[in-house]
mmCIF file with all atom_site columns, C-alpha atoms in Angstrom:
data_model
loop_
_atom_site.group_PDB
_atom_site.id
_atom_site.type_symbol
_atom_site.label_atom_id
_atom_site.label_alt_id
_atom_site.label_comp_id
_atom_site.label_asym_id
_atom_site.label_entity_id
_atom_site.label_seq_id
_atom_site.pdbx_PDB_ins_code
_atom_site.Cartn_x
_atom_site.Cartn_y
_atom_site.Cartn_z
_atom_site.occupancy
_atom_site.B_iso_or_equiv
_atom_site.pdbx_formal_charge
_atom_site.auth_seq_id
_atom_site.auth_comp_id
_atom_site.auth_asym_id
_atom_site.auth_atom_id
_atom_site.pdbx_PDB_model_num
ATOM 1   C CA . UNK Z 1 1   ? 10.665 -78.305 -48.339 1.00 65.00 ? 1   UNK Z CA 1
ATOM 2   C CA . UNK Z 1 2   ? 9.212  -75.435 -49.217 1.00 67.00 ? 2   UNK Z CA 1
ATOM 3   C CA . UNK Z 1 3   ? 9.864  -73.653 -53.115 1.00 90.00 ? 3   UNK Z CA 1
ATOM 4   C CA . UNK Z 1 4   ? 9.636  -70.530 -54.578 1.00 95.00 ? 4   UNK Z CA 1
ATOM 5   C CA . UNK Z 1 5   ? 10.630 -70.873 -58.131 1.00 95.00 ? 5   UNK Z CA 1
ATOM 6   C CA . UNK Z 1 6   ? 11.160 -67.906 -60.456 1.00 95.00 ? 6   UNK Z CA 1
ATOM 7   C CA . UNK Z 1 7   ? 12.129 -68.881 -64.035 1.00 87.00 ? 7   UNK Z CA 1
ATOM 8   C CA . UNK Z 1 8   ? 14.890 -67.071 -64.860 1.00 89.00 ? 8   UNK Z CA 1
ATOM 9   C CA . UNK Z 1 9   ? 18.148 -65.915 -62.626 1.00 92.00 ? 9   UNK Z CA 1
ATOM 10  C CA . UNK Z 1 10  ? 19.688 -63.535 -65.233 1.00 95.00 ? 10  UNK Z CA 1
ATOM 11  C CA . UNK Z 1 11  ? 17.491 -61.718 -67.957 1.00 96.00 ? 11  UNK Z CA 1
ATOM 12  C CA . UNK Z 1 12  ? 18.803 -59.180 -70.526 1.00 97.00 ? 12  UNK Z CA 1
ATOM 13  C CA . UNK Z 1 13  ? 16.191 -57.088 -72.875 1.00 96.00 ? 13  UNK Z CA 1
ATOM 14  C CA . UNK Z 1 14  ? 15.808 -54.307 -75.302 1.00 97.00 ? 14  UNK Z CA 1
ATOM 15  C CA . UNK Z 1 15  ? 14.533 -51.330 -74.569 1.00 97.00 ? 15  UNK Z CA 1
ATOM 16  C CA . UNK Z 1 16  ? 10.517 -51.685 -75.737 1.00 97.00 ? 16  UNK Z CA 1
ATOM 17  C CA . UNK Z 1 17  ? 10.368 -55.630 -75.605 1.00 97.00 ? 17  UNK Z CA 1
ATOM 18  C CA . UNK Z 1 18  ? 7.612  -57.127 -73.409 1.00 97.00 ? 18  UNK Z CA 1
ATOM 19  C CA . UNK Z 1 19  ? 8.987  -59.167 -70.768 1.00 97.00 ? 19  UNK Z CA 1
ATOM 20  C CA . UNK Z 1 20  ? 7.460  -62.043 -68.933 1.00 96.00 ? 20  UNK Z CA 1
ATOM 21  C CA . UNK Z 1 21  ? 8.390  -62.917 -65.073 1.00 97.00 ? 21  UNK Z CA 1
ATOM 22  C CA . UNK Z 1 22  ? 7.224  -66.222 -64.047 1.00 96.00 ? 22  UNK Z CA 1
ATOM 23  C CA . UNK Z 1 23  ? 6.830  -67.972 -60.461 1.00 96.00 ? 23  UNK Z CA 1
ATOM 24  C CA . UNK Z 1 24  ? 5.420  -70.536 -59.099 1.00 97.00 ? 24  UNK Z CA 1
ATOM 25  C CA . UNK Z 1 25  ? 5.321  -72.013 -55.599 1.00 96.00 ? 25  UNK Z CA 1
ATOM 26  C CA . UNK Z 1 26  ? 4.528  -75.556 -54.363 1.00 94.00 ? 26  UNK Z CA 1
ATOM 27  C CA . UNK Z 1 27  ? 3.365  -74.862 -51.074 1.00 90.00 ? 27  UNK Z CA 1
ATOM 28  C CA . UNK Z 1 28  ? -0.432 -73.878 -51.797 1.00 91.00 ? 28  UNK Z CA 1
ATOM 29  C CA . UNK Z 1 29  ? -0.507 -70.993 -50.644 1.00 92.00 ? 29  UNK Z CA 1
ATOM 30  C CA . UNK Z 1 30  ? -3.329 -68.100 -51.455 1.00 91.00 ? 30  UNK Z CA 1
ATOM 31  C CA . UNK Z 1 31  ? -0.471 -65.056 -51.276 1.00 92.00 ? 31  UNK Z CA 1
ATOM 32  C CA . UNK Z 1 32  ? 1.691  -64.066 -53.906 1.00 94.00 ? 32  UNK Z CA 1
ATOM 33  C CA . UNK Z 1 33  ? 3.741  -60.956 -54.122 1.00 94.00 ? 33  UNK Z CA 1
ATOM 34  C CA . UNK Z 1 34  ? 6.451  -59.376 -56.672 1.00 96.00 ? 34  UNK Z CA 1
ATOM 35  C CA . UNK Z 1 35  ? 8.999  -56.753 -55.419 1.00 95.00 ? 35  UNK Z CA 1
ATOM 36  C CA . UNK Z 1 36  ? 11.956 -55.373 -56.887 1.00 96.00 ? 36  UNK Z CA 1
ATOM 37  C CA . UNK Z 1 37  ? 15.309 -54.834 -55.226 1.00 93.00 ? 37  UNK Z CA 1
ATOM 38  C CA . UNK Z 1 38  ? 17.468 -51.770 -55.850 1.00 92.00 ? 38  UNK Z CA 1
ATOM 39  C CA . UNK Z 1 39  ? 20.885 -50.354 -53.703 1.00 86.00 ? 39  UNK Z CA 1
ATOM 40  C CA . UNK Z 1 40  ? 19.807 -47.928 -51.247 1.00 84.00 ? 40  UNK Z CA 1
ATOM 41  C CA . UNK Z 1 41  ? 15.603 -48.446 -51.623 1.00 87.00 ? 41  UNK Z CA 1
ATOM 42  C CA . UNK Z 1 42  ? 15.647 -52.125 -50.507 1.00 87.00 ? 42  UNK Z CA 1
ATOM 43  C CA . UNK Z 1 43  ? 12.596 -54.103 -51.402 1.00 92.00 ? 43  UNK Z CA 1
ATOM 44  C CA . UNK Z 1 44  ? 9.293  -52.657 -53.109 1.00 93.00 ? 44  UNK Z CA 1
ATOM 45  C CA . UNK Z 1 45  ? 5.994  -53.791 -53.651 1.00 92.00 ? 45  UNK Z CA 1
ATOM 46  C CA . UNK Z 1 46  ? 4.814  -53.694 -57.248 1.00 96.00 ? 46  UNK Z CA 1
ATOM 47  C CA . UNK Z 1 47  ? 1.945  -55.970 -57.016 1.00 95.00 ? 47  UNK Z CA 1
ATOM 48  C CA . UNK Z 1 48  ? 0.238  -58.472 -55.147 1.00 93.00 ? 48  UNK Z CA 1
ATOM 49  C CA . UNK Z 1 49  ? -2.252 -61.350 -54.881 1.00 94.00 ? 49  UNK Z CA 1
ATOM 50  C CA . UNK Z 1 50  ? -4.295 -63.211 -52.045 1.00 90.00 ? 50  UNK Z CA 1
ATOM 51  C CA . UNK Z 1 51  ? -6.466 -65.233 -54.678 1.00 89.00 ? 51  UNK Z CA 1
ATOM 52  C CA . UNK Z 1 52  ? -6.443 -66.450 -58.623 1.00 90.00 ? 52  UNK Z CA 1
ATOM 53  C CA . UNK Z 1 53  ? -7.738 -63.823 -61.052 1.00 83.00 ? 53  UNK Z CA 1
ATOM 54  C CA . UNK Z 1 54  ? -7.253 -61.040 -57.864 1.00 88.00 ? 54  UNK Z CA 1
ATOM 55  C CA . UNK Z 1 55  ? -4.753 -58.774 -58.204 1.00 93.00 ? 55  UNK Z CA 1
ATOM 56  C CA . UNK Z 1 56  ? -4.080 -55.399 -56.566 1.00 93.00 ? 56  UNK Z CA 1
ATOM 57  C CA . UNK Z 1 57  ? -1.083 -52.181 -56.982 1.00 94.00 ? 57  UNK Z CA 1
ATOM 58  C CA . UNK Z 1 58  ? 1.585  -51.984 -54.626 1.00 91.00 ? 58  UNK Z CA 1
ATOM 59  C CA . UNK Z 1 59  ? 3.574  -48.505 -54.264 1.00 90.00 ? 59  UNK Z CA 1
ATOM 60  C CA . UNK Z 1 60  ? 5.183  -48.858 -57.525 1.00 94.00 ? 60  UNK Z CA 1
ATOM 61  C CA . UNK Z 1 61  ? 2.630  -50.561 -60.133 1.00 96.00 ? 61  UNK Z CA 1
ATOM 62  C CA . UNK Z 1 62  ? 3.765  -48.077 -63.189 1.00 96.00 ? 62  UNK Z CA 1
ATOM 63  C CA . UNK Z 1 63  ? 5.119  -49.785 -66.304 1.00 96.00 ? 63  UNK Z CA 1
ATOM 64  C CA . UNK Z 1 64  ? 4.207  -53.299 -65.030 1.00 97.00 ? 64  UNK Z CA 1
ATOM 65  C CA . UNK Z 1 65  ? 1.368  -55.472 -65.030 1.00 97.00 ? 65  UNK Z CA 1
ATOM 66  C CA . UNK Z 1 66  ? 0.440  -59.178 -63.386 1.00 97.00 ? 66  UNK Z CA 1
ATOM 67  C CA . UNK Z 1 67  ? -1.570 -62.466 -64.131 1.00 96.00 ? 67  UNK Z CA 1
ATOM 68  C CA . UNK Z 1 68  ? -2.090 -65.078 -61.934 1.00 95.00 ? 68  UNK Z CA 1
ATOM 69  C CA . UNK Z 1 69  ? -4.734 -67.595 -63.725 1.00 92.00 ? 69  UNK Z CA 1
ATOM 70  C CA . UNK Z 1 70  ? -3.465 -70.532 -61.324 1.00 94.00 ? 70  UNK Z CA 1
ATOM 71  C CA . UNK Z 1 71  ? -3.110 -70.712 -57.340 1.00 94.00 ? 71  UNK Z CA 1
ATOM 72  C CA . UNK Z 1 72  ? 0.248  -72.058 -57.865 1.00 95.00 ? 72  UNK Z CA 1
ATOM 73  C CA . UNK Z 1 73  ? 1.852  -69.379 -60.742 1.00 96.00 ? 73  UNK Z CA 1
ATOM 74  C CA . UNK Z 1 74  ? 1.845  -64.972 -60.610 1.00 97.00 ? 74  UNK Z CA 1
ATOM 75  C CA . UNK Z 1 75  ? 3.664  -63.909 -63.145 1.00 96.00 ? 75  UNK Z CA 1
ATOM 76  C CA . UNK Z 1 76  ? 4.530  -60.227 -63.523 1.00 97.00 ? 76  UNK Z CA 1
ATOM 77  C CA . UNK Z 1 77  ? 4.478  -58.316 -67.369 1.00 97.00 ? 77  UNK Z CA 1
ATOM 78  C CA . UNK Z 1 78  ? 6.712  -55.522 -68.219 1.00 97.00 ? 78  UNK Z CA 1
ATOM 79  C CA . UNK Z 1 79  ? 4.525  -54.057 -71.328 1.00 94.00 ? 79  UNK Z CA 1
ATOM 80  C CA . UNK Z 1 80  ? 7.756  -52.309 -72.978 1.00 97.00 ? 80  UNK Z CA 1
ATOM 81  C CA . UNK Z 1 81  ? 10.797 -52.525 -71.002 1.00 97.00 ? 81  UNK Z CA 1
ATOM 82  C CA . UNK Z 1 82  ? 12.716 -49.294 -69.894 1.00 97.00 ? 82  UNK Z CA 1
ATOM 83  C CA . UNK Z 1 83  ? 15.803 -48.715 -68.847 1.00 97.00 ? 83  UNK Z CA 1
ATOM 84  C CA . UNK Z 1 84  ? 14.721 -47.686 -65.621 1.00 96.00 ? 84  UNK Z CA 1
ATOM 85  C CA . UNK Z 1 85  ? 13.031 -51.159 -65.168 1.00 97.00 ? 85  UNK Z CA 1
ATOM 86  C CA . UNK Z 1 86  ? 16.449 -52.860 -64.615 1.00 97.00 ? 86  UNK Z CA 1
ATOM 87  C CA . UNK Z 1 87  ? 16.705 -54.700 -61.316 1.00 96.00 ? 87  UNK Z CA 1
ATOM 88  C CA . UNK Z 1 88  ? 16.494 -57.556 -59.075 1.00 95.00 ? 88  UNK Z CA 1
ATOM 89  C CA . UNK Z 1 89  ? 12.814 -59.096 -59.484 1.00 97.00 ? 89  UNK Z CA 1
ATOM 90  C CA . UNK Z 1 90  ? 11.708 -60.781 -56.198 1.00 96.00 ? 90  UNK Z CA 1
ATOM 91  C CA . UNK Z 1 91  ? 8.827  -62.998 -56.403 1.00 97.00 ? 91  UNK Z CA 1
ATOM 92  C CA . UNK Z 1 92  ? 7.288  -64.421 -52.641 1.00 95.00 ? 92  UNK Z CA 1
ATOM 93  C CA . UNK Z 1 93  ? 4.397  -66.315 -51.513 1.00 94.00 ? 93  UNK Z CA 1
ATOM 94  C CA . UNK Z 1 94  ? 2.800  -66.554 -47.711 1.00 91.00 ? 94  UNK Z CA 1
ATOM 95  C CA . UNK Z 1 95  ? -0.135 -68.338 -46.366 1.00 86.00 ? 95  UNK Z CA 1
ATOM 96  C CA . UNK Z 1 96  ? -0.006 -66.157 -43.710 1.00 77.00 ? 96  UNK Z CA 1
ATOM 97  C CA . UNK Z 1 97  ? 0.345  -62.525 -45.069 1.00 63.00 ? 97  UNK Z CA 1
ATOM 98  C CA . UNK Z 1 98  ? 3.425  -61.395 -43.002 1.00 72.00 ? 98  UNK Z CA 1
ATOM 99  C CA . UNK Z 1 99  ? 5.557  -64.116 -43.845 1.00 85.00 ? 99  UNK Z CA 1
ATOM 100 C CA . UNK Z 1 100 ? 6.828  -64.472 -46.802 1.00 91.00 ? 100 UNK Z CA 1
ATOM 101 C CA . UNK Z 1 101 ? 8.928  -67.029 -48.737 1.00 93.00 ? 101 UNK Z CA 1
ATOM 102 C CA . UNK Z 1 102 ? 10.980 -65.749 -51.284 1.00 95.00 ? 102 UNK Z CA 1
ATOM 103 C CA . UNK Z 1 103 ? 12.371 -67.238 -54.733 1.00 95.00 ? 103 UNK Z CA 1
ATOM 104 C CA . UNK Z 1 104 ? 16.081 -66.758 -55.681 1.00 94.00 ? 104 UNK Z CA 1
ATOM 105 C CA . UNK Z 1 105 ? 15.478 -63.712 -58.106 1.00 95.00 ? 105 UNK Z CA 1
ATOM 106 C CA . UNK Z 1 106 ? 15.587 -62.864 -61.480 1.00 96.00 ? 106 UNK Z CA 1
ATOM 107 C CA . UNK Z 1 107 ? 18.294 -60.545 -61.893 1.00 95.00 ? 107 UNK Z CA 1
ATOM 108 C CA . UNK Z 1 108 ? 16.929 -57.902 -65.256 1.00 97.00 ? 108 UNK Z CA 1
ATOM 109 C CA . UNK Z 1 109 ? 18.613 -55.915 -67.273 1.00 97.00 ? 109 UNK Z CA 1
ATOM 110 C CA . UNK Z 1 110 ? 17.006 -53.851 -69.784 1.00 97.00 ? 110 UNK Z CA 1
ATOM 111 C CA . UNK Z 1 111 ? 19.600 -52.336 -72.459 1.00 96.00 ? 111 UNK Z CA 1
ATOM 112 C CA . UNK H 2 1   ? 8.294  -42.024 -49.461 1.00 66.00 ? 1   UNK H CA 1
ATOM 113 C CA . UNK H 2 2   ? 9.419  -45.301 -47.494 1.00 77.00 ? 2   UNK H CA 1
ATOM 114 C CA . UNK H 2 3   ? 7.412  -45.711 -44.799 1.00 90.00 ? 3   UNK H CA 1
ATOM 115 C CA . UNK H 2 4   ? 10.585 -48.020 -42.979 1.00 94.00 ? 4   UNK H CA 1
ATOM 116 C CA . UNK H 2 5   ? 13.796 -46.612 -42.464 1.00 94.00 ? 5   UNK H CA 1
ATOM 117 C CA . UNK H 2 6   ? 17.122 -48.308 -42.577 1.00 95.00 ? 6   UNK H CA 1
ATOM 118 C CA . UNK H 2 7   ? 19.543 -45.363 -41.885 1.00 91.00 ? 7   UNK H CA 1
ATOM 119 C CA . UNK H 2 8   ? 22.791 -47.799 -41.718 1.00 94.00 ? 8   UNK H CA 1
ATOM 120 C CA . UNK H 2 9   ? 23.527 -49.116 -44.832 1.00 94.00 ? 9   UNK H CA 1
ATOM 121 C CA . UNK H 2 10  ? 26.740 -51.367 -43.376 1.00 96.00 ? 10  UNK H CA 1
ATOM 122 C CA . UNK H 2 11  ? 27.654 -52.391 -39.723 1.00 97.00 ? 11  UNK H CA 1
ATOM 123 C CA . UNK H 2 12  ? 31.260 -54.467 -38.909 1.00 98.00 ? 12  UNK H CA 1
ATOM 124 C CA . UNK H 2 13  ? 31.402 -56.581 -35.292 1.00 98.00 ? 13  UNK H CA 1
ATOM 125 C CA . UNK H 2 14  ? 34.003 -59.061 -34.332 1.00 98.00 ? 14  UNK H CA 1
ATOM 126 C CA . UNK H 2 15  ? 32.968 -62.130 -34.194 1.00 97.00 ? 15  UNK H CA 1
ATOM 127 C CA . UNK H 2 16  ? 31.353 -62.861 -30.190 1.00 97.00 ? 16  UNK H CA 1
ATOM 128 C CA . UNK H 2 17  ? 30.438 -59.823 -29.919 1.00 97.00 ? 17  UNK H CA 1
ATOM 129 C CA . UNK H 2 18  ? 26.497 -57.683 -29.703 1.00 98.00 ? 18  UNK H CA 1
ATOM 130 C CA . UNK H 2 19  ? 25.081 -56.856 -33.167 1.00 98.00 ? 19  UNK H CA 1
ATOM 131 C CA . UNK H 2 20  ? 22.792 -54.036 -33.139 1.00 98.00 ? 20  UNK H CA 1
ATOM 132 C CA . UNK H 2 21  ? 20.329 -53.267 -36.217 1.00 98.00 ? 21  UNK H CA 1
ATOM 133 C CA . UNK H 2 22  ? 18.064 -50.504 -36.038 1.00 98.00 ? 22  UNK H CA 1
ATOM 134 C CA . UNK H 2 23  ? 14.855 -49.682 -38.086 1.00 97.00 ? 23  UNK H CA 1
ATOM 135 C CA . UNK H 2 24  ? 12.396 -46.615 -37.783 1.00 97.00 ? 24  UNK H CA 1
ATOM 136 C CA . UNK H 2 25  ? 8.985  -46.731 -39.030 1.00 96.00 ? 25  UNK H CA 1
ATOM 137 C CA . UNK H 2 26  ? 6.780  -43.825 -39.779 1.00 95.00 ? 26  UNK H CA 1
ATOM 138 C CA . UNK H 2 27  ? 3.104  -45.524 -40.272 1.00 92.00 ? 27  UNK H CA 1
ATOM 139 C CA . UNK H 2 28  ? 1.234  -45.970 -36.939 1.00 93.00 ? 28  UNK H CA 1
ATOM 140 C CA . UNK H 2 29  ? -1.230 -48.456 -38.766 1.00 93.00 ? 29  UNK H CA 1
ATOM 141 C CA . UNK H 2 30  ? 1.795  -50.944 -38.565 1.00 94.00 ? 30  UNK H CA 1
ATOM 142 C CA . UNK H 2 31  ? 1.282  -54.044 -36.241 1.00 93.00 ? 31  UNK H CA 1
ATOM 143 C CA . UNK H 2 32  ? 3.700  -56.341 -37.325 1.00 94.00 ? 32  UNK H CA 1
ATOM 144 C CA . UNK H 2 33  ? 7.226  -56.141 -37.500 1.00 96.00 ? 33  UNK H CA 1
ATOM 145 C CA . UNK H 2 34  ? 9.699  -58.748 -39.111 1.00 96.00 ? 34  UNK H CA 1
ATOM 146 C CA . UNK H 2 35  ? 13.338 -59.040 -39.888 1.00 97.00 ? 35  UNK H CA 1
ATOM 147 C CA . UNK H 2 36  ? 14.429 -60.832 -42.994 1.00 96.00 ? 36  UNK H CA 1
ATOM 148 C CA . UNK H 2 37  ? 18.161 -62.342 -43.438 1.00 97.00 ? 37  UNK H CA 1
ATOM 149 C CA . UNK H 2 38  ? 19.534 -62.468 -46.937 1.00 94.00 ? 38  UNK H CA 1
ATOM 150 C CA . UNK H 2 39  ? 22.412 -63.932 -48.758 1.00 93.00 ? 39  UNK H CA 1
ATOM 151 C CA . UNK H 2 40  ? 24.378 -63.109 -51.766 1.00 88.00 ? 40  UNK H CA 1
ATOM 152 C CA . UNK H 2 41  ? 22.503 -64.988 -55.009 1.00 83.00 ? 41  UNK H CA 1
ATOM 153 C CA . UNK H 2 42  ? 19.643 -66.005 -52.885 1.00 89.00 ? 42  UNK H CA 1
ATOM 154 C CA . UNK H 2 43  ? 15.654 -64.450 -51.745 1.00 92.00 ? 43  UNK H CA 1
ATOM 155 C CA . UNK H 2 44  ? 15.532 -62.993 -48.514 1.00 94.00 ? 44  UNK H CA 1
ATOM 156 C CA . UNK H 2 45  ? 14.508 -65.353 -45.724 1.00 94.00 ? 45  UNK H CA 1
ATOM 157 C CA . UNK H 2 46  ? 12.034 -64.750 -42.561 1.00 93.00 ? 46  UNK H CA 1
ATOM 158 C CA . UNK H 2 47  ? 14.109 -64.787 -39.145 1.00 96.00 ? 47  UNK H CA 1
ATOM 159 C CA . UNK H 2 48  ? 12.188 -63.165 -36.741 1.00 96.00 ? 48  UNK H CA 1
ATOM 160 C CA . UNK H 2 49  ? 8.692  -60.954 -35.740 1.00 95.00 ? 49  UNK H CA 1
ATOM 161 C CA . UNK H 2 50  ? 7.467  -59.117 -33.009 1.00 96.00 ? 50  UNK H CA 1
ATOM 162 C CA . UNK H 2 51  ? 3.943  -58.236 -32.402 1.00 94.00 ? 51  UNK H CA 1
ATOM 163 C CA . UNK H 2 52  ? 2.709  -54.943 -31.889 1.00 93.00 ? 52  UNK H CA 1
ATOM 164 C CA . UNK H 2 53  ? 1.135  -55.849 -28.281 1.00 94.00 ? 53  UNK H CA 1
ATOM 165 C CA . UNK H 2 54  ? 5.117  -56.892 -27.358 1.00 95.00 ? 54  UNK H CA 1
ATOM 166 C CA . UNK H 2 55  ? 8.197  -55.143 -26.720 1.00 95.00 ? 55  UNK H CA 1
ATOM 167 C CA . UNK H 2 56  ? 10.396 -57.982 -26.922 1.00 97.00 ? 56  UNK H CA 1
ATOM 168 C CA . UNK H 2 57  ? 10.645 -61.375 -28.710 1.00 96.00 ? 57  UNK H CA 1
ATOM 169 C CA . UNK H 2 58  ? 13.546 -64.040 -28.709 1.00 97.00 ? 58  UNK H CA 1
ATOM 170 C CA . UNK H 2 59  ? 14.910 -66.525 -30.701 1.00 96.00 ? 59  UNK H CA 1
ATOM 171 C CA . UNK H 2 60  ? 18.220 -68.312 -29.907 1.00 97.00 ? 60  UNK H CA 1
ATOM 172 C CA . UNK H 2 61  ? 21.186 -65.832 -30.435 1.00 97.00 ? 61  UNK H CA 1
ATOM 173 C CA . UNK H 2 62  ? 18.314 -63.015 -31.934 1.00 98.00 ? 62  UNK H CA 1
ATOM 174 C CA . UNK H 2 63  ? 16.386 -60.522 -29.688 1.00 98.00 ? 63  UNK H CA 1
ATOM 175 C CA . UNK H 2 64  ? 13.737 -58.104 -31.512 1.00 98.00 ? 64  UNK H CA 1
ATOM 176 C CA . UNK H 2 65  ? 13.085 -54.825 -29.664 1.00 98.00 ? 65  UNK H CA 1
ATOM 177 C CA . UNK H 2 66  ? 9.742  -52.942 -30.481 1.00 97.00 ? 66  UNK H CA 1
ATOM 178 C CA . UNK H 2 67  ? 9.424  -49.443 -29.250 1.00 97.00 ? 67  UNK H CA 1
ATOM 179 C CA . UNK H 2 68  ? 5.990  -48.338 -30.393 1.00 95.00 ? 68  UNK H CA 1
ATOM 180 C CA . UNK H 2 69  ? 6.408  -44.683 -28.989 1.00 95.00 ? 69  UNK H CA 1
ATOM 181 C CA . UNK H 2 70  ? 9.214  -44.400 -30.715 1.00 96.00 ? 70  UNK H CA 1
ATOM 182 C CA . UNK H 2 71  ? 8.562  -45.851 -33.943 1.00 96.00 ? 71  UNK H CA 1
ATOM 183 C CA . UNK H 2 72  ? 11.578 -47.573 -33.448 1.00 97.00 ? 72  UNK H CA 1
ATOM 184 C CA . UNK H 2 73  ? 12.534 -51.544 -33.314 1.00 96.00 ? 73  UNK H CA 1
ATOM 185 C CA . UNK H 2 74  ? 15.830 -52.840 -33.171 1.00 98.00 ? 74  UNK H CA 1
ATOM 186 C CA . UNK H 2 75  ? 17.400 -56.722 -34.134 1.00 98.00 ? 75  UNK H CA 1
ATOM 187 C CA . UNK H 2 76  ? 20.631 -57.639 -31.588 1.00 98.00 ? 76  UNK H CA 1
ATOM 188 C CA . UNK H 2 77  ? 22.482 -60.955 -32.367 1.00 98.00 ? 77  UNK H CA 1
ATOM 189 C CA . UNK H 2 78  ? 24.541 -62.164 -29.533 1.00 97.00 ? 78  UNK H CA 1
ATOM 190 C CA . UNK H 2 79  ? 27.099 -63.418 -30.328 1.00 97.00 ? 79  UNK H CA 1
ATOM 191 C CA . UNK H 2 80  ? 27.558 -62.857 -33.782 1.00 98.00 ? 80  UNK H CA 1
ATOM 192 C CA . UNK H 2 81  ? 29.438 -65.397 -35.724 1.00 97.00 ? 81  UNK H CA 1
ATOM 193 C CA . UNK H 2 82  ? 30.489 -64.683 -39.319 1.00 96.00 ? 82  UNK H CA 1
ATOM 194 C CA . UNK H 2 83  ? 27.477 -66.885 -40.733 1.00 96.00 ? 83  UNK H CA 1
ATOM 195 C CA . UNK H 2 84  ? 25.502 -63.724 -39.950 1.00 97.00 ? 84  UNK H CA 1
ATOM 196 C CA . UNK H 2 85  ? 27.269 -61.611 -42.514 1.00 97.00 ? 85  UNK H CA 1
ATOM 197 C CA . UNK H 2 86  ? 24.712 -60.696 -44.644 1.00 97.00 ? 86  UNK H CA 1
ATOM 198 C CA . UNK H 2 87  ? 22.149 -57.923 -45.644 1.00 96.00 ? 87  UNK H CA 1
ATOM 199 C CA . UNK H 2 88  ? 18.937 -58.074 -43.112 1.00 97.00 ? 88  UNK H CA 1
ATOM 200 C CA . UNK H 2 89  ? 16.201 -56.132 -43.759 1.00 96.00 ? 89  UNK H CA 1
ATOM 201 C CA . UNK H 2 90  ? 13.437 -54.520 -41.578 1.00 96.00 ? 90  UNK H CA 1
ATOM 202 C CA . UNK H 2 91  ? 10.088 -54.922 -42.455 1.00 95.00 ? 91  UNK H CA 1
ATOM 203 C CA . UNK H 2 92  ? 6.685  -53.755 -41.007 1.00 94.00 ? 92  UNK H CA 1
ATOM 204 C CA . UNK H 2 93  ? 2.763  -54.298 -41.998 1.00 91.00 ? 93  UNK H CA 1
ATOM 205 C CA . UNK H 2 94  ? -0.383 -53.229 -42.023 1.00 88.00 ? 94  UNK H CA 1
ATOM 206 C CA . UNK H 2 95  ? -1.433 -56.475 -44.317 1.00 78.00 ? 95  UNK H CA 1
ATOM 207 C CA . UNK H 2 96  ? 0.728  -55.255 -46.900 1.00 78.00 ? 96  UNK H CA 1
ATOM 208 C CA . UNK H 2 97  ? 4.404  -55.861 -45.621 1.00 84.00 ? 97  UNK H CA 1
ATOM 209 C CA . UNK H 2 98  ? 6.690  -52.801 -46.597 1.00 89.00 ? 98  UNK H CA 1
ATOM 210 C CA . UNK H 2 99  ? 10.425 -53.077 -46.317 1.00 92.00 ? 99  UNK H CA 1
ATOM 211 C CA . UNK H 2 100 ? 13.616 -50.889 -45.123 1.00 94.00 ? 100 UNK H CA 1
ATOM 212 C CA . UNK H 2 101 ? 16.350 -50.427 -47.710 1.00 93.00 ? 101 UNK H CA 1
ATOM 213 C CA . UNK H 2 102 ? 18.840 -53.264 -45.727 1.00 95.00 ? 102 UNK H CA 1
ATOM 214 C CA . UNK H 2 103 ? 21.647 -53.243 -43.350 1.00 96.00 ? 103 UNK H CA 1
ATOM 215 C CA . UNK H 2 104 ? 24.788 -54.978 -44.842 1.00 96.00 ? 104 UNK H CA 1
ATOM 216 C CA . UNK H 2 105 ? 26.005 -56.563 -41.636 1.00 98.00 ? 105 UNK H CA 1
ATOM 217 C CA . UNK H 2 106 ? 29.748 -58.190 -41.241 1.00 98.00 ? 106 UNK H CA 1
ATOM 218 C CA . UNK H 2 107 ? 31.122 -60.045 -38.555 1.00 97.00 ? 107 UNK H CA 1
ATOM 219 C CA . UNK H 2 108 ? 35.077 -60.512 -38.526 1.00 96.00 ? 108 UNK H CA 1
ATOM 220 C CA . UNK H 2 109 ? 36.183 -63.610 -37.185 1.00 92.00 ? 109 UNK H CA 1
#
């Protein structure tokens, strides 16, 4: 059975703390993605990997950064948290690039 | 700008009846279309894609239309049963996948 696994389902931060994302899929596959969800914009791409150590910007990189030092784990960096940052956190992973399998969430608030 | 449009954010059907979603797309480059089901507390989940070189692809109960001219494809569930509430979204790629902002769908039994 497939897993997407994202470490946290509810997060709540300061305004200016550095926050950590983590996920981690079992399936081995080379894709990882992270989007977040908000009412009315749906999902959007922050960043994306098809390899360890690659990463490229989706449409809405600002504020946020990503590692991904293993096949298996992307995690995604908020540098100093902003209000603006809270949201749902959707982390995926594909083998083949259009389909995606998606982790629970992390659900962020930033305060 | 979001290159895949949702315009309904809610639809209600009684249960047995057609469910219609629609999705407009404004990025020619596009040659892959999915739809993605998703549930309260849980990721989305795939449920269906349509090639660019089709117009049509089925699944069971779920029927993908692609219009290319158009920039227009369209997700009907017949019949819809009230395990299909939930919010589906529309997605298209060009090797990145961009989404639509969701359709909250509800079927009354």
């Amino acid at each position: 059975d497939v897993k997407v696994t994202q470490s946290s389902r509810y997060l709540v931060k300061r305004t200016g703390e550095k926050v950590f994302l983590e996920c981690v899929q079992d399936m081995d596959h080379e894709n990882m993605f992270w989007y977040r969800q908000d009412p009315g914009l749906g999902l959007r791409l922050i960043y994306f990997s098809y390899d360890v150590k690659m990463k490229e910007k989706g449409d809405i990189p600002e504020g946020y950064s990503v590692s991904r030092e293993k096949k298996e784990r992307f995690s995604l960096i908020l540098e100093s948290a902003s209000t603006n940052q809270t949201s749902m956190y959707l982390c995926a992973s594909s083998l083949i690039r259009e389909k995606l399998f998606f982790g629970s969430g992390t659900q962020l608030s930033v305060l | 700008d979001q290159q895949v449009k949702q315009n309904s954010p809610s639809l209600s059907v009684q249960e047995g009846r057609i469910s219609i979603l629609n999705c407009d797309y404004t990025n020619s480059m596009f040659d892959y279309f999915l739809w993605y089901k998703k549930y309260p507390a849980e990721g989305p989940t795939f449920l269906i894609s349509i090639s660019s070189i089709k117009d049509k692809n089925e699944d069971g109960r779920f029927t993908v239309f692609l219009n290319k001219s158009a920039k227009h494809l369209s997700l009907h569930i017949v019949p819809s049963q009230p395990g299909d509430s939930a919010v589906y979204f529309c997605a298209a790629s060009a090797g990145d996948m961009r989404f639509g902002a969701g359709t909250r769908l509800t079927v009354k039994p």
